[in-house]
mmCIF file of C-alpha atoms and ligand atoms in Angstrom:
data_model
loop_
_atom_site.group_PDB
_atom_site.id
_atom_site.type_symbol
_atom_site.label_atom_id
_atom_site.label_comp_id
_atom_site.label_asym_id
_atom_site.label_seq_id
_atom_site.Cartn_x
_atom_site.Cartn_y
_atom_site.Cartn_z
ATOM 1 C CA UNK W 9 -29.070 17.044 -15.727
ATOM 2 C CA UNK W 10 -27.778 13.469 -15.900
ATOM 3 C CA UNK W 11 -25.508 12.709 -12.988
ATOM 4 C CA UNK W 12 -22.526 10.337 -12.876
ATOM 5 C CA UNK W 13 -20.956 9.207 -9.588
ATOM 6 C CA UNK W 14 -17.402 7.903 -9.732
ATOM 7 C CA UNK W 15 -15.466 6.122 -6.982
ATOM 8 C CA UNK W 16 -11.706 6.201 -7.377
ATOM 9 C CA UNK W 17 -10.712 3.059 -5.500
ATOM 10 C CA UNK W 18 -7.989 3.330 -2.884
ATOM 11 C CA UNK W 19 -6.130 0.511 -4.683
ATOM 12 C CA UNK W 20 -6.061 2.617 -7.845
ATOM 13 C CA UNK W 21 -4.848 5.910 -6.406
ATOM 14 C CA UNK W 22 -2.422 4.504 -3.814
ATOM 15 C CA UNK W 23 -0.155 1.515 -3.391
ATOM 16 C CA UNK W 24 -2.033 -0.270 -0.640
ATOM 17 C CA UNK W 25 1.013 -2.114 0.671
ATOM 18 C CA UNK W 26 3.107 0.985 1.438
ATOM 19 C CA UNK W 27 2.002 3.619 3.956
ATOM 20 C CA UNK W 28 0.930 6.842 2.167
ATOM 21 C CA UNK W 29 2.263 5.822 -1.227
ATOM 22 C CA UNK W 30 0.410 7.873 -3.856
ATOM 23 C CA UNK W 31 -0.048 6.676 -7.440
ATOM 24 C CA UNK W 32 -0.341 10.180 -8.911
ATOM 25 C CA UNK W 33 -0.006 8.925 -12.491
ATOM 26 C CA UNK W 34 -3.201 6.882 -12.114
ATOM 27 C CA UNK W 35 -5.170 9.920 -10.908
ATOM 28 C CA UNK W 36 -3.666 11.987 -13.742
ATOM 29 C CA UNK W 37 -4.849 9.414 -16.304
ATOM 30 C CA UNK W 38 -8.420 9.302 -14.983
ATOM 31 C CA UNK W 39 -9.120 13.035 -14.648
ATOM 32 C CA UNK W 40 -9.101 13.945 -18.393
ATOM 33 C CA UNK W 41 -11.797 11.329 -18.987
ATOM 34 C CA UNK W 42 -13.842 12.735 -16.095
ATOM 35 C CA UNK W 43 -13.468 16.096 -17.852
ATOM 36 C CA UNK W 44 -14.862 14.517 -21.052
ATOM 37 C CA UNK W 45 -17.835 13.239 -19.042
ATOM 38 C CA UNK W 46 -18.449 16.737 -17.636
ATOM 39 C CA UNK W 47 -18.009 18.319 -21.074
ATOM 40 C CA UNK W 48 -20.610 15.957 -22.508
ATOM 41 C CA UNK W 49 -23.203 17.558 -20.181
ATOM 42 C CA UNK W 50 -23.066 15.412 -17.050
ATOM 43 C CA UNK W 51 -22.900 16.486 -13.413
ATOM 44 C CA UNK W 52 -20.140 14.506 -11.795
ATOM 45 C CA UNK W 53 -19.539 13.583 -8.155
ATOM 46 C CA UNK W 54 -16.212 12.031 -7.185
ATOM 47 C CA UNK W 55 -15.643 9.848 -4.133
ATOM 48 C CA UNK W 56 -12.235 8.412 -3.411
ATOM 49 C CA UNK W 57 -11.105 5.552 -1.225
ATOM 50 C CA UNK W 58 -8.429 5.651 1.438
ATOM 51 C CA UNK W 59 -5.911 3.061 0.291
ATOM 52 C CA UNK W 60 -2.666 3.199 2.245
ATOM 53 C CA UNK W 61 -3.525 6.683 3.588
ATOM 54 C CA UNK W 62 -6.295 5.200 5.720
ATOM 55 C CA UNK W 63 -6.489 1.441 5.959
ATOM 56 C CA UNK W 64 -3.048 0.618 7.374
ATOM 57 C CA UNK W 65 -3.291 2.896 10.428
ATOM 58 C CA UNK W 66 -7.011 2.189 10.928
ATOM 59 C CA UNK W 67 -6.324 -1.549 10.985
ATOM 60 C CA UNK W 68 -3.408 -1.127 13.393
ATOM 61 C CA UNK W 69 -5.579 0.674 15.956
ATOM 62 C CA UNK W 70 -8.892 -1.111 15.337
ATOM 63 C CA UNK W 71 -10.619 2.131 14.368
ATOM 64 C CA UNK W 72 -13.389 0.365 12.439
ATOM 65 C CA UNK W 73 -14.565 -1.222 15.704
ATOM 66 C CA UNK W 74 -14.812 2.109 17.518
ATOM 67 C CA UNK W 75 -13.430 3.172 20.864
ATOM 68 C CA UNK W 76 -11.545 0.567 22.906
ATOM 69 C CA UNK W 77 -11.130 1.954 26.478
ATOM 70 C CA UNK W 78 -7.849 -0.011 26.927
ATOM 71 C CA UNK W 79 -6.089 1.989 24.201
ATOM 72 C CA UNK W 80 -8.247 5.088 24.055
ATOM 73 C CA UNK W 81 -5.385 7.617 24.070
ATOM 74 C CA UNK W 82 -3.530 5.822 21.262
ATOM 75 C CA UNK W 83 -6.738 5.529 19.274
ATOM 76 C CA UNK W 84 -7.457 9.243 19.680
ATOM 77 C CA UNK W 85 -4.033 9.968 18.238
ATOM 78 C CA UNK W 86 -4.638 7.510 15.411
ATOM 79 C CA UNK W 87 -8.008 9.140 14.590
ATOM 80 C CA UNK W 88 -6.306 12.536 14.316
ATOM 81 C CA UNK W 89 -3.538 11.049 12.193
ATOM 82 C CA UNK W 90 -5.819 9.164 9.792
ATOM 83 C CA UNK W 91 -8.004 12.245 9.378
ATOM 84 C CA UNK W 92 -4.961 14.321 8.570
ATOM 85 C CA UNK W 93 -3.587 11.660 6.185
ATOM 86 C CA UNK W 94 -6.948 11.495 4.412
ATOM 87 C CA UNK W 95 -6.972 15.279 3.963
ATOM 88 C CA UNK W 96 -3.475 14.989 2.516
ATOM 89 C CA UNK W 97 -4.660 12.347 0.024
ATOM 90 C CA UNK W 98 -7.695 14.466 -0.791
ATOM 91 C CA UNK W 99 -5.452 17.470 -1.503
ATOM 92 C CA UNK W 100 -3.400 15.343 -3.910
ATOM 93 C CA UNK W 101 -6.554 14.263 -5.735
ATOM 94 C CA UNK W 102 -7.943 17.783 -5.865
ATOM 95 C CA UNK W 103 -4.687 19.239 -7.138
ATOM 96 C CA UNK W 104 -4.823 16.927 -10.179
ATOM 97 C CA UNK W 105 -8.353 18.161 -10.993
ATOM 98 C CA UNK W 106 -7.373 21.805 -10.497
ATOM 99 C CA UNK W 107 -4.233 21.338 -12.657
ATOM 100 C CA UNK W 108 -6.488 20.142 -15.465
ATOM 101 C CA UNK W 109 -8.784 23.146 -15.112
ATOM 102 C CA UNK W 110 -11.638 21.503 -13.203
ATOM 103 C CA UNK W 111 -13.056 23.378 -10.201
ATOM 104 C CA UNK W 112 -13.691 21.184 -7.204
ATOM 105 C CA UNK W 113 -15.114 21.489 -3.729
ATOM 106 C CA UNK W 114 -13.915 19.126 -1.036
ATOM 107 C CA UNK W 115 -16.587 17.889 1.375
ATOM 108 C CA UNK W 116 -14.903 15.669 4.015
ATOM 109 C CA UNK W 117 -17.449 13.305 5.653
ATOM 110 C CA UNK W 118 -16.190 14.172 9.165
ATOM 111 C CA UNK W 119 -17.861 17.568 8.609
ATOM 112 C CA UNK W 120 -21.253 16.374 7.373
ATOM 113 C CA UNK W 121 -21.722 12.673 8.258
ATOM 114 C CA UNK W 122 -22.258 10.737 11.488
ATOM 115 C CA UNK W 123 -22.348 6.974 11.810
ATOM 116 C CA UNK W 124 -21.176 4.237 9.478
ATOM 117 C CA UNK W 125 -22.646 1.747 7.022
ATOM 118 C CA UNK W 126 -25.361 2.621 4.539
ATOM 119 C CA UNK W 127 -27.593 4.141 7.198
ATOM 120 C CA UNK W 128 -25.098 6.852 8.207
ATOM 121 C CA UNK W 129 -26.659 10.243 8.990
ATOM 122 C CA UNK W 130 -25.867 13.294 6.887
ATOM 123 C CA UNK W 131 -27.389 15.665 4.382
ATOM 124 C CA UNK W 132 -26.463 14.886 0.763
ATOM 125 C CA UNK W 133 -28.058 18.023 -0.687
ATOM 126 C CA UNK W 134 -24.700 19.802 -1.050
ATOM 127 C CA UNK W 135 -23.719 17.213 -3.654
ATOM 128 C CA UNK W 136 -26.491 18.190 -6.052
ATOM 129 C CA UNK W 137 -24.808 20.445 -8.604
ATOM 130 C CA UNK W 138 -25.152 21.329 -12.258
ATOM 131 C CA UNK W 139 -22.347 20.524 -14.754
ATOM 132 C CA UNK W 140 -21.047 24.113 -14.667
ATOM 133 C CA UNK W 141 -20.581 24.101 -10.866
ATOM 134 C CA UNK W 142 -17.468 22.973 -9.014
ATOM 135 C CA UNK W 143 -17.530 19.199 -8.739
ATOM 136 C CA UNK W 144 -18.002 17.902 -5.199
ATOM 137 C CA UNK W 145 -15.339 15.492 -3.987
ATOM 138 C CA UNK W 146 -15.609 13.373 -0.871
ATOM 139 C CA UNK W 147 -13.939 10.230 0.482
ATOM 140 C CA UNK W 148 -13.991 7.362 2.974
ATOM 141 C CA UNK W 149 -13.224 8.856 6.387
ATOM 142 C CA UNK W 150 -13.144 8.485 10.169
ATOM 143 C CA UNK W 151 -16.469 9.887 11.330
ATOM 144 C CA UNK W 152 -18.039 10.475 14.726
ATOM 145 C CA UNK W 153 -20.505 7.956 16.085
ATOM 146 C CA UNK W 154 -22.815 9.080 18.872
ATOM 147 C CA UNK W 155 -22.474 7.067 22.108
ATOM 148 C CA UNK W 156 -19.718 4.834 23.477
ATOM 149 C CA UNK W 157 -18.358 3.808 20.099
ATOM 150 C CA UNK W 158 -17.322 7.459 19.561
ATOM 151 C CA UNK W 159 -15.905 6.977 16.038
ATOM 152 C CA UNK W 160 -15.876 4.571 13.128
ATOM 153 C CA UNK W 161 -14.891 4.225 9.489
ATOM 154 C CA UNK W 162 -17.362 5.370 6.878
ATOM 155 C CA UNK W 163 -16.423 3.738 3.571
ATOM 156 C CA UNK W 164 -16.659 5.634 0.309
ATOM 157 C CA UNK W 165 -18.543 2.590 -0.998
ATOM 158 C CA UNK W 166 -21.358 3.229 1.486
ATOM 159 C CA UNK W 167 -21.434 6.889 0.482
ATOM 160 C CA UNK W 168 -21.800 5.671 -3.138
ATOM 161 C CA UNK W 169 -24.861 3.626 -2.162
ATOM 162 C CA UNK W 170 -26.664 6.502 -0.514
ATOM 163 C CA UNK W 171 -25.866 8.943 -3.287
ATOM 164 C CA UNK W 172 -26.733 6.465 -6.033
ATOM 165 C CA UNK W 173 -30.110 5.757 -4.482
ATOM 166 C CA UNK W 174 -31.070 9.185 -3.104
ATOM 167 C CA UNK W 175 -29.724 11.831 -5.466
ATOM 168 C CA UNK W 176 -31.818 12.775 -8.491
ATOM 169 C CA UNK W 177 -30.962 11.939 -12.114
ATOM 170 C CA UNK W 178 -28.137 9.473 -11.436
ATOM 171 C CA UNK W 179 -27.543 7.592 -14.692
ATOM 172 C CA UNK W 180 -24.282 5.844 -13.827
ATOM 173 C CA UNK W 181 -22.273 4.768 -10.776
ATOM 174 C CA UNK W 182 -18.755 3.647 -11.617
ATOM 175 C CA UNK W 183 -16.348 1.929 -9.239
ATOM 176 C CA UNK W 184 -12.776 2.149 -10.535
ATOM 177 C CA UNK W 185 -10.516 -0.690 -9.413
ATOM 178 C CA UNK W 186 -6.753 -0.769 -9.323
ATOM 179 C CA UNK W 187 -6.130 -4.454 -9.839
ATOM 180 C CA UNK W 188 -8.574 -5.913 -12.345
ATOM 181 C CA UNK W 189 -10.950 -5.319 -15.277
ATOM 182 C CA UNK W 190 -13.907 -5.757 -12.933
ATOM 183 C CA UNK W 191 -15.136 -8.535 -10.725
ATOM 184 C CA UNK W 192 -13.108 -11.672 -11.434
ATOM 185 C CA UNK W 193 -14.128 -15.287 -10.858
ATOM 186 C CA UNK W 194 -11.077 -15.759 -8.602
ATOM 187 C CA UNK W 195 -8.329 -13.624 -7.049
ATOM 188 C CA UNK W 196 -7.028 -11.448 -9.938
ATOM 189 C CA UNK W 197 -3.403 -12.418 -9.363
ATOM 190 C CA UNK W 198 -4.182 -16.125 -9.857
ATOM 191 C CA UNK W 199 -3.571 -17.382 -13.389
ATOM 192 C CA UNK W 200 -6.814 -18.185 -15.147
ATOM 193 C CA UNK W 201 -8.962 -15.652 -13.269
ATOM 194 C CA UNK W 202 -11.518 -14.379 -15.758
ATOM 195 C CA UNK W 203 -13.786 -11.356 -15.853
ATOM 196 C CA UNK W 204 -17.403 -11.705 -14.768
ATOM 197 C CA UNK W 205 -19.169 -9.512 -17.348
ATOM 198 C CA UNK W 206 -22.483 -9.301 -15.556
ATOM 199 C CA UNK W 207 -23.088 -9.903 -11.877
ATOM 200 C CA UNK W 208 -26.175 -10.201 -9.767
ATOM 201 C CA UNK W 209 -26.032 -10.391 -5.960
ATOM 202 C CA UNK W 210 -27.305 -13.983 -5.875
ATOM 203 C CA UNK W 211 -24.087 -15.145 -7.624
ATOM 204 C CA UNK W 212 -21.394 -16.051 -5.088
ATOM 205 C CA UNK W 213 -17.882 -14.636 -5.560
ATOM 206 C CA UNK W 214 -14.764 -16.517 -4.599
ATOM 207 C CA UNK W 215 -12.532 -13.547 -5.339
ATOM 208 C CA UNK W 216 -11.229 -11.360 -2.573
ATOM 209 C CA UNK W 217 -9.100 -8.682 -4.159
ATOM 210 C CA UNK W 218 -8.348 -6.461 -1.156
ATOM 211 C CA UNK W 219 -9.559 -8.086 2.013
ATOM 212 C CA UNK W 220 -6.113 -8.369 3.624
ATOM 213 C CA UNK W 221 -5.564 -4.637 3.764
ATOM 214 C CA UNK W 222 -9.040 -3.082 3.775
ATOM 215 C CA UNK W 223 -10.730 -2.401 7.097
ATOM 216 C CA UNK W 224 -13.985 -1.747 5.290
ATOM 217 C CA UNK W 225 -14.288 -4.921 3.218
ATOM 218 C CA UNK W 226 -12.557 -4.821 -0.189
ATOM 219 C CA UNK W 227 -14.129 -6.146 -3.360
ATOM 220 C CA UNK W 228 -16.991 -7.942 -1.625
ATOM 221 C CA UNK W 229 -18.163 -4.696 -0.063
ATOM 222 C CA UNK W 230 -17.941 -2.993 -3.451
ATOM 223 C CA UNK W 231 -19.950 -5.707 -5.171
ATOM 224 C CA UNK W 232 -22.645 -5.635 -2.471
ATOM 225 C CA UNK W 233 -22.828 -1.847 -2.539
ATOM 226 C CA UNK W 234 -22.979 -1.791 -6.334
ATOM 227 C CA UNK W 235 -25.777 -4.300 -6.245
ATOM 228 C CA UNK W 236 -27.841 -2.109 -3.887
ATOM 229 C CA UNK W 237 -27.397 0.832 -6.248
ATOM 230 C CA UNK W 238 -28.419 -1.267 -9.265
ATOM 231 C CA UNK W 239 -31.992 -1.343 -7.947
ATOM 232 C CA UNK W 240 -32.257 2.395 -8.740
ATOM 233 C CA UNK W 241 -29.546 3.120 -11.345
ATOM 234 C CA UNK W 242 -29.307 1.562 -14.800
ATOM 235 C CA UNK W 243 -25.529 1.700 -15.314
ATOM 236 C CA UNK W 244 -23.614 0.375 -12.328
ATOM 237 C CA UNK W 245 -20.170 -0.940 -13.213
ATOM 238 C CA UNK W 246 -16.930 -2.160 -11.666
ATOM 239 C CA UNK W 247 -14.218 -1.013 -14.067
ATOM 240 C CA UNK W 248 -10.473 -1.120 -14.538
ATOM 241 C CA UNK W 249 -9.222 2.314 -13.440
ATOM 242 C CA UNK W 250 -6.133 1.869 -15.619
ATOM 243 C CA UNK W 251 -8.406 1.977 -18.696
ATOM 244 C CA UNK W 252 -10.300 5.180 -17.879
ATOM 245 C CA UNK W 253 -11.874 5.543 -21.380
ATOM 246 C CA UNK W 254 -14.157 2.697 -20.382
ATOM 247 C CA UNK W 255 -15.974 5.172 -18.098
ATOM 248 C CA UNK W 256 -16.859 7.286 -21.110
ATOM 249 C CA UNK W 257 -18.001 4.209 -23.041
ATOM 250 C CA UNK W 258 -20.437 3.351 -20.251
ATOM 251 C CA UNK W 259 -21.755 6.899 -20.021
ATOM 252 C CA UNK W 260 -22.129 7.460 -23.777
ATOM 253 C CA UNK W 261 -22.843 3.941 -25.067
ATOM 254 C CA UNK W 262 -23.902 1.868 -22.068
ATOM 255 C CA UNK W 263 -21.339 -0.806 -22.974
ATOM 256 C CA UNK W 264 -17.703 -1.534 -22.240
ATOM 257 C CA UNK W 265 -15.284 -4.091 -20.855
ATOM 258 C CA UNK W 266 -15.981 -4.469 -17.130
ATOM 259 C CA UNK W 267 -18.555 -5.935 -14.782
ATOM 260 C CA UNK W 268 -22.059 -4.603 -15.156
ATOM 261 C CA UNK W 269 -23.989 -5.045 -11.927
ATOM 262 C CA UNK W 270 -27.551 -6.150 -12.478
ATOM 263 C CA UNK W 271 -30.468 -5.797 -10.126
HETATM 264 O O1 IP8 C 1449 -11.423 3.033 1.189
HETATM 265 C C1 IP8 C 1449 -12.084 3.879 4.117
HETATM 266 O O2 IP8 C 1449 -12.747 4.244 2.944
HETATM 267 P P1 IP8 C 1449 -12.804 3.257 1.680
HETATM 268 C C2 IP8 C 1449 -11.703 5.111 4.962
HETATM 269 O O3 IP8 C 1449 -13.667 3.991 0.692
HETATM 270 C C3 IP8 C 1449 -10.618 4.905 5.916
HETATM 271 O O4 IP8 C 1449 -13.476 1.982 2.136
HETATM 272 C C4 IP8 C 1449 -10.218 6.081 6.695
HETATM 273 C C5 IP8 C 1449 -9.983 3.777 6.123
#
């Protein structure tokens, strides 16, 4: 069964500048198109980012750098809080799917993954489903790291890489952005920034859509991750999450407005 992996960017589903500010209407607009993708015979996996439910607190307490013995007690509290905030965000996302009649199963990385970056440890077999099964949903999370570092931040973008490369029958990996049509040739808020329609890792990017708020790396991380996936998957795209029909155009026609990542 052809498989499609979709990352709902944290900047699409939350307002990144305000702590725990959900953009429910954006999730509600995307889910019917995901349903169309399922109904057209595809197995779908959904990964969502953290946005302001994860990055603000993680940045404040340096969680991406692991345990700092000087502030260990505060960090432990922050880990618990971010994990609980991420579950809250995940419940919001899941409730939109359930409201539209799509069965889901939540698989938080803290329960199945250890370590960060693309070489994190964890069994991905539970994500292999057929189109009639509940769709697995996971997200960027605080995960345990063996040794002194104790914990770290596993980005949903790194989960995308591993799934895109290792799971069978993946025909498309789609990264939905909240602030642009795809990768732009400059910061999207600057007048004159234009869409890069095709991108290959050797091309430098000046743009930095999210780097001020993201502890995991923003648009540059996404572009690098997408490029790794493009070595195994034909359709890897950065798309405007506010125009969700473009996902269906990629899946059914292999063409749309967005940035196609080439190998
Ligand atoms: O937004 C980050 O995941 P991402 C997860 O997918 C946390 O990079 C908890 C900040």
